[in-house]
XYZ file of N, CA and C in Angstrom:
441
model
N 0.832 -1.164 -0.056
C 0.011 0.019 -0.052
C 0.792 1.326 -0.018
N 1.940 1.192 0.803
C 2.805 2.281 0.821
C 3.420 2.660 -0.498
N 3.833 1.560 -1.115
C 4.455 1.708 -2.542
C 3.380 2.406 -3.464
N 2.149 2.033 -3.354
C 1.089 2.585 -4.409
C 0.946 4.121 -3.930
N 0.835 4.380 -2.832
C 0.834 5.824 -2.375
C 1.997 6.670 -2.864
N 3.171 6.031 -2.767
C 4.380 6.705 -3.162
C 4.441 6.829 -4.631
N 4.005 5.771 -5.411
C 3.865 5.988 -6.880
C 2.969 7.018 -7.183
N 1.793 6.989 -6.648
C 0.842 8.016 -7.066
C 1.270 9.446 -6.674
N 1.847 9.547 -5.714
C 2.459 10.831 -5.280
C 3.531 11.422 -6.174
N 4.401 10.542 -6.735
C 5.306 10.920 -7.666
C 4.753 11.086 -8.913
N 3.773 10.419 -9.389
C 3.103 10.647 -10.553
C 2.451 12.083 -10.558
N 1.647 12.357 -9.614
C 1.016 13.636 -9.451
C 1.999 14.792 -9.407
N 3.091 14.617 -8.730
C 4.162 15.719 -8.697
C 4.725 15.876 -10.080
N 4.956 14.787 -10.914
C 5.453 14.959 -12.246
C 4.487 15.617 -13.067
N 3.139 15.257 -13.006
C 2.194 15.780 -13.855
C 2.026 17.279 -13.495
N 2.030 17.707 -12.235
C 1.983 19.110 -11.934
C 3.071 19.867 -12.411
N 4.242 19.292 -12.392
C 5.436 20.068 -12.772
C 5.439 20.256 -14.326
N 4.858 19.316 -15.081
C 4.804 19.398 -16.454
C 3.767 20.528 -16.761
N 2.672 20.546 -16.054
C 1.604 21.574 -16.256
C 2.198 22.947 -15.943
N 2.938 23.132 -14.843
C 3.597 24.542 -14.542
C 4.675 24.851 -15.682
N 5.352 23.973 -16.108
C 6.413 24.272 -17.219
C 5.556 24.680 -18.466
N 4.596 24.106 -18.783
C 3.704 24.525 -20.005
C 3.065 25.886 -19.765
N 2.553 26.167 -18.506
C 2.119 27.482 -18.348
C 3.127 28.523 -18.325
N 4.288 28.222 -17.878
C 5.512 29.140 -18.022
C 5.835 29.446 -19.468
N 5.848 28.327 -20.210
C 6.087 28.556 -21.710
C 5.144 29.399 -22.328
N 3.867 29.080 -22.060
C 2.861 29.997 -22.570
C 2.913 31.472 -22.207
N 3.349 31.715 -20.951
C 3.491 33.056 -20.589
C 4.526 33.717 -21.223
N 5.703 32.972 -21.386
C 6.908 33.606 -22.091
C 6.605 33.731 -23.516
N 5.751 33.040 -24.141
C 5.487 33.228 -25.591
C 4.570 34.595 -25.711
N 3.733 34.794 -24.663
C 3.092 36.111 -24.764
C 3.947 37.298 -24.497
N 4.958 37.097 -23.563
C 5.915 38.188 -23.463
C 6.814 38.357 -24.652
N 7.158 37.321 -25.328
C 7.874 37.438 -26.680
C 6.983 38.066 -27.715
N 5.747 37.691 -27.801
C 4.865 38.266 -28.772
C 4.816 39.956 -28.583
N 4.679 40.210 -27.263
C 4.673 41.617 -27.035
C 5.954 42.370 -27.322
N 7.152 41.803 -27.044
C 8.297 42.236 -27.515
C 8.539 42.510 -28.966
N 8.061 41.564 -29.707
C 8.107 41.560 -31.130
C 7.234 42.795 -31.716
N 6.047 42.884 -31.092
C 5.041 43.988 -31.521
C 5.648 45.295 -30.974
N 6.136 45.369 -29.811
C 6.546 46.675 -29.266
C 7.732 47.206 -30.153
N 8.564 46.237 -30.538
C 9.749 46.640 -31.371
C 9.581 46.615 -32.924
N 8.366 46.455 -33.334
C 7.998 46.420 -34.839
C 8.870 45.429 -35.608
N 8.924 44.204 -35.099
C 9.839 43.247 -35.743
C 9.129 42.350 -36.609
N 9.457 41.920 -37.704
C 8.965 41.022 -38.623
C 9.673 39.603 -38.289
N 9.201 38.981 -37.239
C 9.804 37.771 -36.851
C 9.332 36.589 -37.418
N 10.101 35.629 -37.550
C 9.680 34.149 -38.006
C 9.753 33.382 -36.726
N 9.008 32.239 -36.615
C 9.274 31.266 -35.526
C 9.338 29.850 -35.989
N 9.784 29.082 -35.135
C 10.167 27.701 -35.452
C 9.110 26.873 -34.495
N 8.949 25.744 -34.686
C 8.014 24.893 -33.948
C 8.439 24.779 -32.465
N 9.759 24.915 -32.255
C 10.271 24.832 -30.736
C 9.936 26.130 -30.004
N 9.631 27.142 -30.590
C 9.352 28.461 -29.928
C 10.371 29.479 -30.165
N 11.496 29.163 -30.881
C 12.504 30.195 -31.219
C 11.889 31.172 -32.112
N 12.082 32.391 -31.912
C 11.800 33.583 -32.886
C 13.010 34.179 -33.353
N 13.108 34.592 -34.650
C 14.113 35.124 -35.127
C 13.843 36.196 -36.267
N 14.827 37.160 -36.382
C 14.585 38.118 -37.468
C 16.024 38.291 -38.133
N 15.970 38.209 -39.597
C 17.233 38.269 -40.211
C 17.484 39.904 -40.409
N 18.500 40.368 -39.688
C 18.794 41.782 -39.804
C 19.687 42.294 -40.941
N 20.697 41.219 -41.216
C 21.641 41.484 -42.360
C 21.960 40.206 -43.106
N 21.769 40.206 -44.367
C 22.062 38.995 -45.095
C 23.515 38.929 -45.396
N 24.003 37.558 -45.190
C 25.355 37.220 -45.426
C 25.623 36.912 -46.871
N 26.884 36.353 -47.058
C 27.286 36.011 -48.443
C 27.458 34.506 -48.707
N 27.408 33.775 -47.570
C 27.649 32.298 -47.627
C 26.395 31.640 -48.340
N 26.673 30.269 -48.588
C 25.505 29.483 -49.053
C 25.506 28.118 -48.346
N 26.264 28.047 -47.308
C 26.049 26.972 -46.425
C 25.812 27.187 -45.009
N 25.281 26.463 -44.243
C 25.088 26.812 -42.827
C 25.770 25.842 -41.833
N 26.183 26.221 -40.766
C 26.885 25.294 -39.791
C 25.882 24.121 -39.316
N 26.443 23.059 -38.938
C 25.794 21.988 -38.315
C 26.288 21.998 -36.912
N 25.635 21.069 -36.087
C 25.948 20.996 -34.575
C 27.435 20.503 -34.401
N 28.037 20.073 -35.490
C 29.393 19.417 -35.166
C 30.380 20.507 -35.607
N 30.047 21.627 -36.116
C 31.011 22.686 -36.447
C 31.349 23.515 -35.370
N 32.530 24.138 -35.447
C 32.983 25.231 -34.649
C 32.624 26.508 -35.272
N 32.010 27.397 -34.580
C 31.575 28.578 -35.173
C 32.218 29.836 -34.533
N 32.476 30.930 -35.289
C 32.897 32.168 -34.650
C 31.784 33.201 -34.849
N 31.527 33.884 -33.725
C 30.348 35.006 -33.807
C 30.759 36.154 -32.976
N 29.953 37.275 -33.385
C 29.933 38.453 -32.569
C 28.446 38.416 -31.858
N 28.364 38.864 -30.713
C 26.846 38.786 -30.142
C 26.692 39.750 -29.026
N 25.405 40.088 -28.843
C 25.010 40.902 -27.691
C 23.773 40.261 -27.179
N 23.812 39.958 -25.858
C 22.666 39.313 -25.247
C 21.986 40.269 -24.217
N 20.693 40.178 -24.347
C 19.872 41.116 -23.489
C 18.588 40.472 -22.983
N 18.081 41.080 -21.927
C 16.742 40.648 -21.567
C 15.655 41.356 -22.392
N 14.428 40.781 -22.316
C 13.269 41.472 -23.004
C 13.207 42.952 -22.746
N 13.578 43.392 -21.562
C 13.478 44.807 -21.311
C 14.580 45.703 -21.835
N 15.503 45.038 -22.658
C 16.726 45.837 -23.238
C 17.847 45.887 -22.453
N 17.909 45.414 -21.302
C 19.144 45.396 -20.409
C 20.085 44.425 -21.002
N 21.250 44.960 -21.425
C 22.352 44.022 -21.893
C 23.076 43.242 -20.684
N 23.141 41.866 -20.790
C 23.793 41.146 -19.867
C 25.226 40.716 -20.358
N 25.545 40.607 -21.729
C 26.734 40.128 -22.052
C 26.972 40.525 -23.529
N 28.134 40.858 -23.994
C 28.456 41.073 -25.337
C 29.851 40.668 -25.539
N 30.247 40.066 -26.766
C 31.381 39.559 -27.131
C 31.771 39.495 -28.632
N 32.942 39.601 -29.117
C 33.271 39.556 -30.346
C 34.223 38.568 -30.592
N 34.136 38.018 -31.884
C 35.076 36.916 -32.366
C 35.158 35.810 -31.327
N 34.069 35.244 -30.757
C 33.937 34.111 -29.866
C 33.816 32.975 -30.812
N 34.656 31.931 -30.439
C 34.567 30.572 -31.077
C 34.104 29.572 -30.038
N 33.316 28.525 -30.609
C 32.883 27.490 -29.845
C 32.273 26.468 -30.796
N 32.058 25.276 -30.109
C 31.444 24.248 -30.817
C 29.874 24.465 -30.761
N 29.362 24.396 -31.956
C 27.716 24.726 -31.893
C 26.930 23.703 -31.033
N 27.433 22.458 -31.037
C 26.675 21.511 -30.216
C 26.721 21.720 -28.641
N 27.592 22.666 -28.286
C 27.993 22.815 -26.887
C 27.157 24.054 -26.219
N 26.236 24.745 -27.000
C 25.685 26.020 -26.424
C 24.224 25.769 -26.323
N 23.448 26.731 -25.796
C 22.066 26.618 -25.618
C 21.352 26.184 -26.876
N 20.180 25.585 -26.565
C 19.303 25.085 -27.747
C 18.921 26.226 -28.718
N 18.607 27.313 -28.108
C 18.101 28.413 -28.954
C 19.246 28.752 -29.982
N 20.467 28.753 -29.597
C 21.491 29.033 -30.487
C 21.935 28.103 -31.414
N 21.695 26.617 -30.927
C 22.013 25.636 -31.870
C 21.082 25.600 -32.928
N 19.693 25.870 -32.636
C 18.728 25.955 -33.799
C 18.964 27.091 -34.663
N 19.174 28.246 -34.002
C 19.158 29.517 -34.858
C 20.413 29.718 -35.669
N 21.502 29.204 -35.132
C 22.784 29.483 -36.002
C 22.807 28.451 -37.137
N 22.117 27.340 -37.159
C 21.907 26.385 -38.322
C 21.135 27.096 -39.339
N 20.299 28.253 -39.118
C 19.587 28.835 -40.100
C 20.481 29.891 -40.927
N 21.679 30.250 -40.343
C 22.431 31.266 -40.842
C 23.632 30.899 -41.787
N 24.096 31.763 -42.521
C 25.209 31.715 -43.341
C 26.232 32.751 -42.928
N 27.579 32.542 -43.300
C 28.545 33.526 -42.909
C 28.221 34.975 -43.370
N 28.300 35.832 -42.472
C 27.999 37.167 -42.758
C 26.439 37.600 -42.318
N 25.632 36.608 -42.020
C 24.247 37.042 -41.561
C 24.353 37.492 -40.113
N 23.421 38.442 -39.824
C 23.093 38.862 -38.482
C 21.669 38.626 -38.318
N 21.464 37.935 -37.207
C 20.031 37.547 -36.834
C 19.769 38.087 -35.484
N 18.597 38.365 -35.016
C 18.099 38.479 -33.841
C 17.338 37.210 -33.420
N 17.857 36.681 -32.249
C 17.083 35.423 -31.673
C 16.256 36.038 -30.467
N 15.104 35.625 -30.438
C 14.295 35.825 -29.316
C 13.991 34.240 -28.699
N 14.544 34.131 -27.561
C 14.628 32.703 -27.211
C 13.890 32.519 -25.926
N 12.729 31.577 -25.903
C 12.102 31.309 -24.530
C 13.221 30.488 -23.716
N 12.862 30.631 -22.341
C 13.795 30.075 -21.343
C 14.131 28.613 -21.617
N 13.029 27.756 -22.029
C 13.349 26.403 -22.335
C 14.353 26.059 -23.257
N 14.610 26.931 -24.258
C 15.678 26.736 -25.152
C 16.903 27.647 -24.703
N 16.892 28.087 -23.500
C 18.062 28.939 -22.976
C 18.557 28.286 -21.772
N 18.372 28.892 -20.551
C 18.944 28.391 -19.316
C 17.796 27.841 -18.362
N 16.576 27.729 -19.045
C 15.412 27.080 -18.237
C 15.324 27.419 -16.778
N 14.887 26.451 -15.990
C 14.565 26.640 -14.655
C 15.759 26.981 -13.680
N 16.893 26.688 -14.200
C 17.947 26.816 -13.334
C 18.635 28.145 -13.529
N 18.476 28.883 -14.666
C 19.204 30.149 -14.839
C 20.705 29.818 -14.978
N 21.535 30.898 -15.137
C 22.941 30.749 -15.094
C 23.605 32.044 -14.790
N 24.412 32.187 -13.837
C 25.147 33.408 -13.519
C 24.172 34.499 -13.181
N 24.245 35.608 -13.887
C 23.335 36.658 -13.632
C 21.923 36.519 -14.267
N 21.887 35.457 -15.088
C 20.429 35.284 -15.795
C 19.627 34.476 -14.939
N 18.466 35.096 -14.561
C 17.567 34.361 -13.557
C 16.873 33.119 -14.175
N 16.357 32.218 -13.616
C 15.559 31.142 -14.002
C 14.382 31.614 -14.859
N 13.871 30.828 -15.658
C 12.793 31.166 -16.478
C 12.732 32.451 -17.163
N 13.786 32.789 -17.713
C 13.998 34.061 -18.296
C 14.245 34.025 -19.953
N 13.287 34.515 -20.666
C 13.459 34.518 -22.160
C 14.691 35.562 -22.439
N 15.435 35.303 -23.576
C 16.483 36.166 -23.787
C 16.498 36.599 -25.288
N 17.318 37.536 -25.488
C 17.361 38.180 -26.849
C 18.822 38.205 -27.258
N 19.274 37.778 -28.453
C 20.589 37.859 -28.835
C 20.514 38.463 -30.262
N 21.541 39.418 -30.453
C 21.787 39.740 -31.797
C 23.067 39.091 -32.194
N 23.094 38.212 -33.154
C 24.330 37.293 -33.399
C 24.787 37.483 -34.953
N 25.990 37.651 -35.120
C 26.474 37.755 -36.426
C 27.450 36.565 -36.656
N 27.223 35.732 -37.541
C 28.070 34.537 -37.871
C 29.276 34.962 -38.660
N 30.385 34.978 -38.039
C 31.635 35.389 -38.743
C 32.233 34.182 -39.575
N 32.227 33.004 -39.049
C 33.000 31.971 -39.694
C 32.574 30.590 -39.178
N 32.796 29.536 -39.799
C 32.642 28.173 -39.272
C 33.342 27.172 -40.235
């Protein structure tokens, strides 16, 4: 009997957690929609919830894969416009970064500059990272320099 109660308790906890994660995601999509409207952006979206805007078209004809090392310039900010990080000529393995970058950079060619508007589930999720709070959508302006 104790095992049945324990199993049911764990099941209900997992179900409630999934429900709250979905509500969080829906709230973030609303915040992202407001950001897009407030900034007059012509954004595209993917099934995962990534929103992006091509700001500058590059000259390449191939896109990086998860197995490529990429070099980028970027500025990261919150939806309120507060910048939390900016770097130039940063190189990394595409497969080793947040899911929003993995997905977004595979849409780009060398020389492209995109604006990524990323829900937290494709960024740092429920845990956050450093100065980035948990459950925080992020905005990145990214230029693909090389891969």
